Short mmCIF file of C-alpha atoms and ligand atoms in Angstrom, two decimals:
data_model
loop_
_atom_site.label_atom_id
_atom_site.label_comp_id
_atom_site.label_asym_id
_atom_site.label_seq_id
_atom_site.Cartn_x
_atom_site.Cartn_y
_atom_site.Cartn_z
CA MET A 266 83.98 -138.46 94.31
CA GLN A 267 82.53 -137.15 90.58
CA PHE A 268 79.42 -136.15 90.68
CA THR A 269 76.67 -136.90 87.53
CA PRO A 270 73.85 -134.88 87.42
CA PHE A 271 70.97 -136.70 86.17
CA ASP A 272 70.66 -134.66 83.14
CA LEU A 273 67.20 -135.17 82.20
CA GLU A 274 65.58 -134.80 85.27
CA TYR A 275 67.81 -131.18 86.00
CA THR A 276 66.58 -129.95 82.76
CA GLN A 277 62.92 -130.09 83.27
CA SER A 278 63.62 -128.93 86.84
CA ILE A 279 64.99 -125.84 84.88
CA TRP A 280 62.52 -125.73 81.96
CA GLU A 281 58.90 -127.63 82.93
CA GLN A 282 57.37 -124.72 85.15
CA LYS A 283 59.14 -121.77 82.55
CA VAL A 284 57.07 -123.33 78.85
CA ASP A 285 54.03 -123.15 78.19
CA ILE A 286 53.95 -126.89 76.85
CA ASN A 287 55.72 -129.44 78.45
CA LEU A 288 56.41 -132.67 75.79
CA THR A 289 58.87 -134.08 77.87
CA GLU A 290 56.18 -136.10 80.12
CA SER A 291 56.70 -139.46 78.82
CA GLY A 292 53.26 -140.40 80.92
CA VAL A 293 49.54 -139.16 79.62
CA HIS A 294 47.74 -136.59 80.82
CA PRO A 295 47.23 -137.14 84.41
CA ILE A 296 43.95 -137.98 85.70
CA ARG A 297 41.65 -136.48 88.49
CA LEU A 298 41.47 -138.18 91.84
CA ASP A 299 37.10 -137.70 90.91
CA ASP A 300 38.12 -139.32 88.17
CA LEU A 301 39.59 -142.04 89.04
CA LEU A 302 37.13 -142.70 92.63
CA GLY A 303 34.80 -142.52 90.08
CA ASP A 304 30.83 -142.27 91.84
CA ASP A 305 32.07 -144.72 94.72
CA ALA A 306 30.24 -142.92 97.32
CA ASP A 307 31.81 -145.35 100.22
CA LYS A 308 34.94 -145.06 98.51
CA LEU A 309 35.18 -141.50 99.24
CA ALA A 310 33.58 -141.34 102.86
CA SER A 311 36.13 -144.54 103.50
CA LEU A 312 39.39 -142.19 101.85
CA LEU A 313 38.30 -139.08 104.14
CA SER A 314 38.06 -141.13 107.07
CA THR A 315 41.47 -142.34 106.58
CA GLU A 316 44.29 -142.15 109.16
CA ILE A 317 47.11 -140.71 107.64
CA ASN A 318 49.53 -142.86 109.50
CA TYR A 319 52.53 -144.49 108.55
CA PRO A 320 51.51 -147.12 105.83
CA HIS A 321 53.46 -150.15 106.31
CA VAL A 322 56.52 -149.81 106.00
CA ASN A 323 57.60 -152.57 103.09
CA GLY A 324 53.60 -151.47 101.12
CA ASN A 325 50.32 -152.63 102.65
CA PRO A 326 49.59 -155.78 102.32
CA GLU A 327 46.97 -155.66 99.84
CA LEU A 328 48.49 -153.06 97.33
CA ARG A 329 51.71 -155.84 97.61
CA GLU A 330 48.61 -158.91 97.11
CA SER A 331 47.60 -156.43 94.14
CA ILE A 332 50.98 -156.04 92.66
CA ALA A 333 52.46 -159.32 92.91
CA ALA A 334 48.96 -160.69 90.82
CA LEU A 335 50.10 -158.80 87.52
CA TYR A 336 52.97 -160.66 87.44
CA ASP A 337 53.06 -164.83 86.34
CA GLY A 338 54.77 -166.70 89.70
CA ALA A 339 54.82 -163.48 92.04
CA ARG A 340 53.40 -163.59 95.33
CA ILE A 341 53.23 -160.98 98.04
CA GLU A 342 57.16 -161.45 99.87
CA ASN A 343 57.93 -161.11 96.02
CA VAL A 344 56.68 -156.93 95.74
CA ILE A 345 57.98 -154.27 98.11
CA VAL A 346 56.41 -150.61 97.44
CA THR A 347 59.03 -147.59 96.59
CA VAL A 348 58.21 -143.96 96.21
CA GLY A 349 58.05 -144.34 92.19
CA ALA A 350 60.25 -146.35 89.98
CA ALA A 351 62.77 -143.89 90.61
CA GLU A 352 62.67 -144.94 94.06
CA ALA A 353 63.52 -148.48 93.28
CA ASN A 354 65.24 -148.09 91.18
CA HIS A 355 67.75 -146.31 93.54
CA VAL A 356 67.76 -148.87 95.86
CA VAL A 357 68.65 -151.66 93.51
CA VAL A 358 72.00 -149.55 92.55
CA GLN A 359 72.52 -149.29 96.09
CA THR A 360 71.59 -152.64 96.98
CA LEU A 361 73.26 -154.57 94.37
CA LEU A 362 76.46 -152.24 92.97
CA GLU A 363 80.12 -151.66 94.58
CA PRO A 364 82.70 -149.14 93.52
CA GLY A 365 84.39 -150.48 90.62
CA ASP A 366 81.75 -153.12 89.66
CA GLU A 367 80.08 -152.98 85.54
CA LEU A 368 76.65 -152.05 85.11
CA ALA A 369 75.50 -152.72 81.02
CA THR A 370 72.86 -151.02 80.00
CA GLN A 371 70.99 -150.17 76.91
CA ALA A 372 71.83 -146.84 74.69
CA PRO A 373 69.02 -145.25 74.61
CA THR A 374 67.57 -145.45 77.36
CA TYR A 375 66.62 -143.26 80.23
CA LYS A 376 69.67 -142.72 82.08
CA GLN A 377 69.11 -142.63 86.04
CA VAL A 378 70.35 -145.92 86.74
CA TRP A 379 73.26 -145.19 84.68
CA GLY A 380 74.09 -142.28 86.23
CA LEU A 381 73.70 -143.77 89.54
CA ALA A 382 75.97 -146.00 88.77
CA GLN A 383 78.38 -143.86 87.87
CA ASN A 384 78.27 -142.22 90.86
CA LYS A 385 78.63 -144.92 92.51
CA GLY A 386 81.92 -145.06 91.09
CA CYS A 387 81.28 -148.50 88.67
CA ASP A 388 82.00 -148.84 85.08
CA VAL A 389 78.62 -148.26 82.59
CA LYS A 390 78.70 -149.73 79.69
CA PRO A 391 76.38 -148.90 77.08
CA PHE A 392 75.02 -151.34 74.17
CA HIS A 393 72.79 -150.57 71.39
CA LEU A 394 69.65 -149.97 69.89
CA LEU A 395 70.09 -149.83 66.20
CA PRO A 396 68.71 -146.51 65.03
CA ASP A 397 68.66 -147.94 61.24
CA ASP A 398 66.98 -151.21 62.55
CA ALA A 399 63.90 -150.14 64.07
CA TRP A 400 65.58 -149.61 67.23
CA ARG A 401 65.85 -153.79 67.66
CA LEU A 402 68.74 -154.75 69.75
CA ASP A 403 72.45 -155.37 68.41
CA VAL A 404 72.89 -158.31 70.33
CA ASP A 405 76.28 -158.72 69.34
CA ASP A 406 77.16 -155.48 71.22
CA LEU A 407 75.26 -156.62 73.86
CA ASN A 408 77.60 -160.11 74.38
CA ALA A 409 80.06 -157.91 73.90
CA GLN A 410 79.49 -155.54 76.90
CA VAL A 411 78.83 -157.92 79.15
CA THR A 412 81.57 -159.03 81.00
CA ASP A 413 82.81 -160.95 84.09
CA LYS A 414 82.81 -158.08 85.89
CA THR A 415 79.15 -157.01 84.92
CA ARG A 416 76.59 -156.99 88.53
CA ILE A 417 74.02 -155.58 86.94
CA VAL A 418 72.28 -155.92 82.46
CA ALA A 419 69.54 -152.62 82.90
CA ILE A 420 66.77 -152.63 80.65
CA CYS A 421 64.02 -150.60 79.69
CA ASN A 422 61.21 -152.26 78.14
CA PRO A 423 59.28 -151.17 76.70
CA ASN A 424 61.98 -148.95 76.13
CA ASN A 425 61.99 -145.17 77.32
CA PRO A 426 62.66 -143.45 74.53
CA THR A 427 62.11 -145.14 71.70
CA GLY A 428 59.07 -146.80 72.57
CA TYR A 429 60.13 -150.20 71.18
CA ILE A 430 59.22 -153.66 72.66
CA MET A 431 61.52 -156.14 72.91
CA THR A 432 60.94 -159.65 71.26
CA SER A 433 61.11 -162.77 72.56
CA ASP A 434 64.39 -163.26 71.13
CA GLU A 435 65.93 -160.31 72.44
CA MET A 436 65.09 -161.06 76.23
CA ASP A 437 66.04 -164.46 75.90
CA ALA A 438 69.37 -162.65 74.56
CA VAL A 439 69.34 -160.74 77.55
CA VAL A 440 69.01 -163.37 80.19
CA ALA A 441 71.73 -165.64 78.05
CA ALA A 442 74.17 -162.90 78.84
CA ALA A 443 73.14 -162.01 82.06
CA ASP A 444 73.13 -165.38 83.02
CA ARG A 445 77.04 -166.40 81.83
CA VAL A 446 78.12 -163.92 83.96
CA GLY A 447 75.71 -164.70 86.98
CA ALA A 448 74.32 -161.25 87.07
CA TRP A 449 71.29 -159.95 87.60
CA ILE A 450 68.65 -158.26 84.93
CA LEU A 451 67.17 -154.56 86.49
CA ALA A 452 64.47 -154.15 84.10
CA ASP A 453 62.43 -151.27 84.59
CA GLU A 454 59.01 -151.93 83.13
CA VAL A 455 57.25 -148.81 83.62
CA TYR A 456 55.38 -148.43 80.34
CA ARG A 457 54.25 -152.11 80.56
CA GLY A 458 50.45 -151.79 79.98
CA ALA A 459 50.94 -148.70 77.55
CA GLU A 460 50.94 -150.56 74.21
CA ARG A 461 50.10 -148.46 71.46
CA VAL A 462 50.30 -151.58 68.30
CA GLN A 463 48.96 -154.50 70.75
CA GLU A 464 46.55 -155.31 73.10
CA GLU A 465 48.54 -157.57 74.39
CA GLU A 466 50.63 -156.43 77.78
CA THR A 467 54.40 -156.19 77.49
CA PRO A 468 55.67 -159.70 78.98
CA SER A 469 57.90 -159.16 82.32
CA PHE A 470 61.86 -160.33 82.46
CA PHE A 471 59.81 -161.94 85.85
CA GLY A 472 59.86 -165.71 85.54
CA ARG A 473 62.35 -165.92 83.08
CA TYR A 474 65.43 -166.12 84.79
CA ASP A 475 65.71 -166.04 89.33
CA LYS A 476 68.34 -162.97 88.91
CA VAL A 477 65.74 -159.93 87.96
CA LEU A 478 64.01 -157.41 89.94
CA ALA A 479 61.24 -156.01 87.98
CA ILE A 480 60.46 -152.63 88.08
CA GLY A 481 56.51 -151.40 87.68
CA SER A 482 55.25 -147.53 88.27
CA LEU A 483 51.39 -146.22 88.48
CA SER A 484 53.11 -142.84 86.62
CA LYS A 485 53.08 -143.67 83.38
CA ALA A 486 50.40 -146.64 81.84
CA TYR A 487 48.11 -145.71 85.00
CA GLY A 488 47.96 -142.26 84.44
CA LEU A 489 49.16 -141.46 87.97
CA PRO A 490 52.52 -139.22 88.66
CA GLY A 491 51.44 -137.99 91.77
CA LEU A 492 50.64 -140.82 93.56
CA ARG A 493 54.36 -141.89 94.01
CA ILE A 494 53.58 -145.58 94.00
CA GLY A 495 56.23 -148.12 92.03
CA TRP A 496 57.50 -151.01 93.34
CA VAL A 497 59.93 -153.93 92.38
CA VAL A 498 58.88 -157.09 92.02
CA GLY A 499 62.05 -159.66 93.51
CA PRO A 500 63.14 -163.27 95.31
CA PRO A 501 62.06 -162.45 99.12
CA ASP A 502 65.69 -162.69 100.08
CA THR A 503 66.85 -159.54 98.17
CA VAL A 504 63.49 -158.14 98.36
CA GLU A 505 64.02 -157.88 102.49
CA ASP A 506 67.88 -156.01 101.22
CA LEU A 507 66.06 -153.57 99.41
CA TRP A 508 63.53 -152.96 102.27
CA ARG A 509 66.60 -152.18 104.75
CA ARG A 510 67.80 -149.29 101.54
CA HIS A 511 63.96 -147.98 101.47
CA GLU A 512 64.01 -147.50 104.89
CA TYR A 513 67.02 -145.68 105.02
CA THR A 514 66.15 -143.16 101.53
CA THR A 515 62.49 -142.45 102.30
CA ILE A 516 60.70 -145.00 104.89
CA THR A 517 57.58 -145.00 103.56
CA ALA A 518 55.90 -144.42 100.56
CA THR A 519 52.27 -142.18 101.45
CA MET A 520 48.89 -143.64 103.50
CA LEU A 521 46.75 -142.41 101.29
CA SER A 522 48.61 -143.16 98.31
CA ASN A 523 48.92 -147.23 99.40
CA ILE A 524 44.95 -146.71 99.44
CA LEU A 525 44.41 -145.02 96.12
CA ALA A 526 46.89 -147.21 94.27
CA THR A 527 45.35 -150.54 95.93
CA HIS A 528 42.00 -148.75 94.26
CA ALA A 529 43.42 -147.82 90.61
CA LEU A 530 45.12 -151.63 90.40
CA SER A 531 41.67 -153.53 91.46
CA PRO A 532 40.14 -155.25 88.71
CA GLU A 533 37.22 -153.01 88.16
CA VAL A 534 39.01 -149.73 87.83
CA ARG A 535 42.45 -150.69 86.44
CA PRO A 536 41.27 -152.01 82.81
CA ARG A 537 39.44 -148.43 82.15
CA LEU A 538 43.19 -146.78 83.29
CA ILE A 539 44.79 -148.77 80.59
CA GLN A 540 42.64 -147.73 78.39
CA ARG A 541 42.40 -144.09 79.03
CA THR A 542 46.45 -144.19 79.27
CA ARG A 543 45.98 -146.07 75.08
CA GLU A 544 43.82 -144.05 74.26
CA TYR A 545 45.59 -140.84 75.24
CA ILE A 546 48.85 -142.87 72.55
CA ARG A 547 46.89 -143.93 69.86
CA ASN A 548 45.33 -140.43 69.62
CA GLY A 549 48.41 -139.06 70.43
CA PHE A 550 50.61 -140.08 67.54
CA PRO A 551 48.95 -139.79 64.52
CA VAL A 552 48.73 -136.55 65.29
CA LEU A 553 52.83 -136.47 65.51
CA GLU A 554 52.99 -138.53 62.94
CA GLU A 555 50.75 -135.84 60.56
CA TRP A 556 52.92 -132.89 61.49
CA MET A 557 55.79 -134.96 61.00
CA ALA A 558 55.62 -135.47 57.34
CA GLN A 559 54.48 -132.21 56.83
CA GLN A 560 58.09 -130.87 57.49
CA ASP A 561 59.92 -131.51 54.31
CA GLY A 562 61.73 -134.94 55.63
CA LEU A 563 63.14 -132.78 58.63
CA PHE A 564 62.21 -135.60 60.65
CA SER A 565 62.08 -139.56 60.66
CA CYS A 566 61.58 -141.89 63.39
CA THR A 567 60.51 -144.81 63.82
CA PRO A 568 56.97 -145.41 65.63
CA PRO A 569 56.95 -146.00 68.98
CA GLN A 570 54.92 -149.56 69.90
CA ALA A 571 54.56 -148.24 73.37
CA SER A 572 54.66 -145.34 75.28
CA ALA A 573 54.00 -142.18 75.00
CA VAL A 574 56.84 -140.53 73.45
CA SER A 575 58.32 -140.39 69.73
CA PHE A 576 62.18 -140.56 69.46
CA VAL A 577 62.81 -138.60 66.54
CA ARG A 578 65.38 -137.82 64.74
CA TYR A 579 65.77 -134.50 62.63
CA HIS A 580 67.85 -133.51 59.92
CA LEU A 581 69.52 -130.39 60.79
CA ASP A 582 73.18 -129.47 61.68
CA MET A 583 72.50 -128.18 65.49
CA ASN A 584 73.02 -130.20 68.75
CA SER A 585 70.06 -131.68 70.44
CA THR A 586 70.71 -129.71 74.21
CA GLU A 587 70.69 -126.58 71.66
CA LEU A 588 67.78 -126.95 69.71
CA MET A 589 66.29 -128.12 72.69
CA GLU A 590 66.53 -124.66 74.38
CA LYS A 591 66.23 -122.89 71.30
CA LEU A 592 62.60 -124.49 71.03
CA CYS A 593 61.87 -123.67 74.70
CA ARG A 594 62.82 -120.29 74.76
CA GLU A 595 61.86 -119.19 71.01
CA ALA A 596 58.37 -121.20 71.33
CA SER A 597 57.96 -121.64 74.88
CA VAL A 598 57.49 -125.25 73.89
CA PHE A 599 59.66 -127.81 76.44
CA VAL A 600 60.76 -131.29 74.41
CA GLY A 601 63.38 -133.49 75.68
CA ALA A 602 67.06 -133.57 74.11
CA GLY A 603 68.61 -136.49 72.47
CA ASP A 604 71.48 -135.79 74.91
CA SER A 605 69.52 -136.48 78.00
CA PHE A 606 69.27 -140.14 76.61
CA GLY A 607 72.12 -140.93 75.29
CA MET A 608 71.70 -139.93 71.42
CA ASP A 609 72.93 -136.65 69.82
CA HIS A 610 70.34 -135.52 66.94
CA HIS A 611 67.27 -136.40 67.70
CA LEU A 612 64.49 -135.53 70.07
CA ARG A 613 62.15 -137.15 72.54
CA VAL A 614 58.58 -135.84 71.94
CA ALA A 615 55.78 -136.49 74.17
CA PHE A 616 52.30 -136.69 73.34
CA GLY A 617 49.98 -137.85 75.68
CA GLN A 618 48.24 -135.05 75.29
CA GLU A 619 45.03 -133.47 74.43
CA LYS A 620 44.39 -133.07 70.16
CA ASP A 621 44.76 -129.13 70.79
CA VAL A 622 47.32 -129.08 73.20
CA LEU A 623 49.46 -131.02 70.47
CA GLN A 624 48.78 -128.67 67.39
CA GLU A 625 49.92 -125.79 68.74
CA ALA A 626 52.71 -127.18 69.98
CA PHE A 627 53.79 -128.22 67.20
CA ALA A 628 53.04 -124.57 65.35
CA ARG A 629 54.53 -123.04 67.93
CA MET A 630 57.52 -125.49 67.01
CA GLU A 631 57.46 -125.41 63.17
CA LYS A 632 57.67 -121.45 63.36
CA THR A 633 61.51 -122.07 65.24
CA LEU A 634 62.52 -125.13 62.49
CA ARG A 635 61.98 -123.12 59.66
CA SER A 636 64.07 -120.18 60.64
CA LEU A 637 66.34 -123.21 61.52
CA ILE A 638 66.21 -124.55 57.58
C1 LIG B 6 61.77 -145.51 82.83
C2 LIG B 6 61.72 -144.94 83.71
N1 LIG B 6 61.65 -145.31 84.84
C3 LIG B 6 61.93 -144.55 86.05
C4 LIG B 6 61.22 -143.21 86.36
C5 LIG B 6 60.86 -142.85 87.54
O1 LIG B 6 59.00 -142.64 87.19
P1 LIG B 6 58.41 -142.97 88.44
O2 LIG B 6 57.33 -141.18 88.35
O3 LIG B 6 57.31 -144.19 88.60
O4 LIG B 6 59.19 -142.68 90.04
C6 LIG B 6 60.53 -142.76 84.32
C7 LIG B 6 60.04 -141.79 84.98
O5 LIG B 6 60.07 -140.70 83.79
C8 LIG B 6 60.52 -143.60 83.69
O6 LIG B 6 60.94 -143.09 82.38
#
């Protein structure tokens, strides 16, 4: 069977260690371990005395409790802990899809689930977010792409790469489309908590329909990508089925990451991490916006409502992968190519970094871009 590589992660593997500035990370600058632990000497002592054993295979109970508390109506039986949202998406696809099934998915989007479904011999049917209408969901397109063969409707909300947050009506339209054909909703919600323009956290699909698998992670909204902790929240019997796949895939996340994740999600620490992420996002986007405004109409973009990335349209007659590679070679700045998200003539620019890093990156990009006008 033909294998489709994961284009975005593949280009990251190639370039991220070769460039001076990497602006492809959709989360914010990661937090240090000592900042995560704070001044809590007891916490540190108990961490150092941890036996580095396997934890509970489906996640330590305290961690699963803390995750369940983030979803109205969820209990510990609804939760499995995975190695990042990446494993969560993987086990969901392995569990639910058979060759020949259809998967309907947003475009543009983070194309992990898309590629996994293709590699399983499924048909992927994209439905679009509208670039000329502030990335609103094209509901007619959604309804056309969801058919009797659709097994999963895959959503990323807040969306990567646009940062768009669905309205309540759009969420209802997704539920109605899935319900019409009895499909599952795979709701990748890793940017929940990383809101830029509102204090309220993006609502979850969990609880809106019985066949929802809601996916979360500590990588983006919490600034902890290296912990490799993600999760799925869904109906207990399906979570058990995912657990059987998880045993084959990674067995479990690590003991240390289970303990640190429980600390991160505690009521004392979680608000601090969310606040930190939002500060990076809220301070970083104006730096990008101001720079784009000085580029004589080269760029247009709808500001992201959440996440640390902006999906920016550039007005040059050049393919996005070519432009991305040129910027890597000439400016040593790495940004995401629109091609990697299913939409050419865009770049995904991450801004969850310190101001001086962003300014240096944009000054370097400007030199290369000017040579193309
Ligand atoms: C939408 C989305 N889902 C999942 C992932 C994977 O995240 P994790 O680090 O939790 O595996 C990413 C990472 O960029 C992402 O953007």
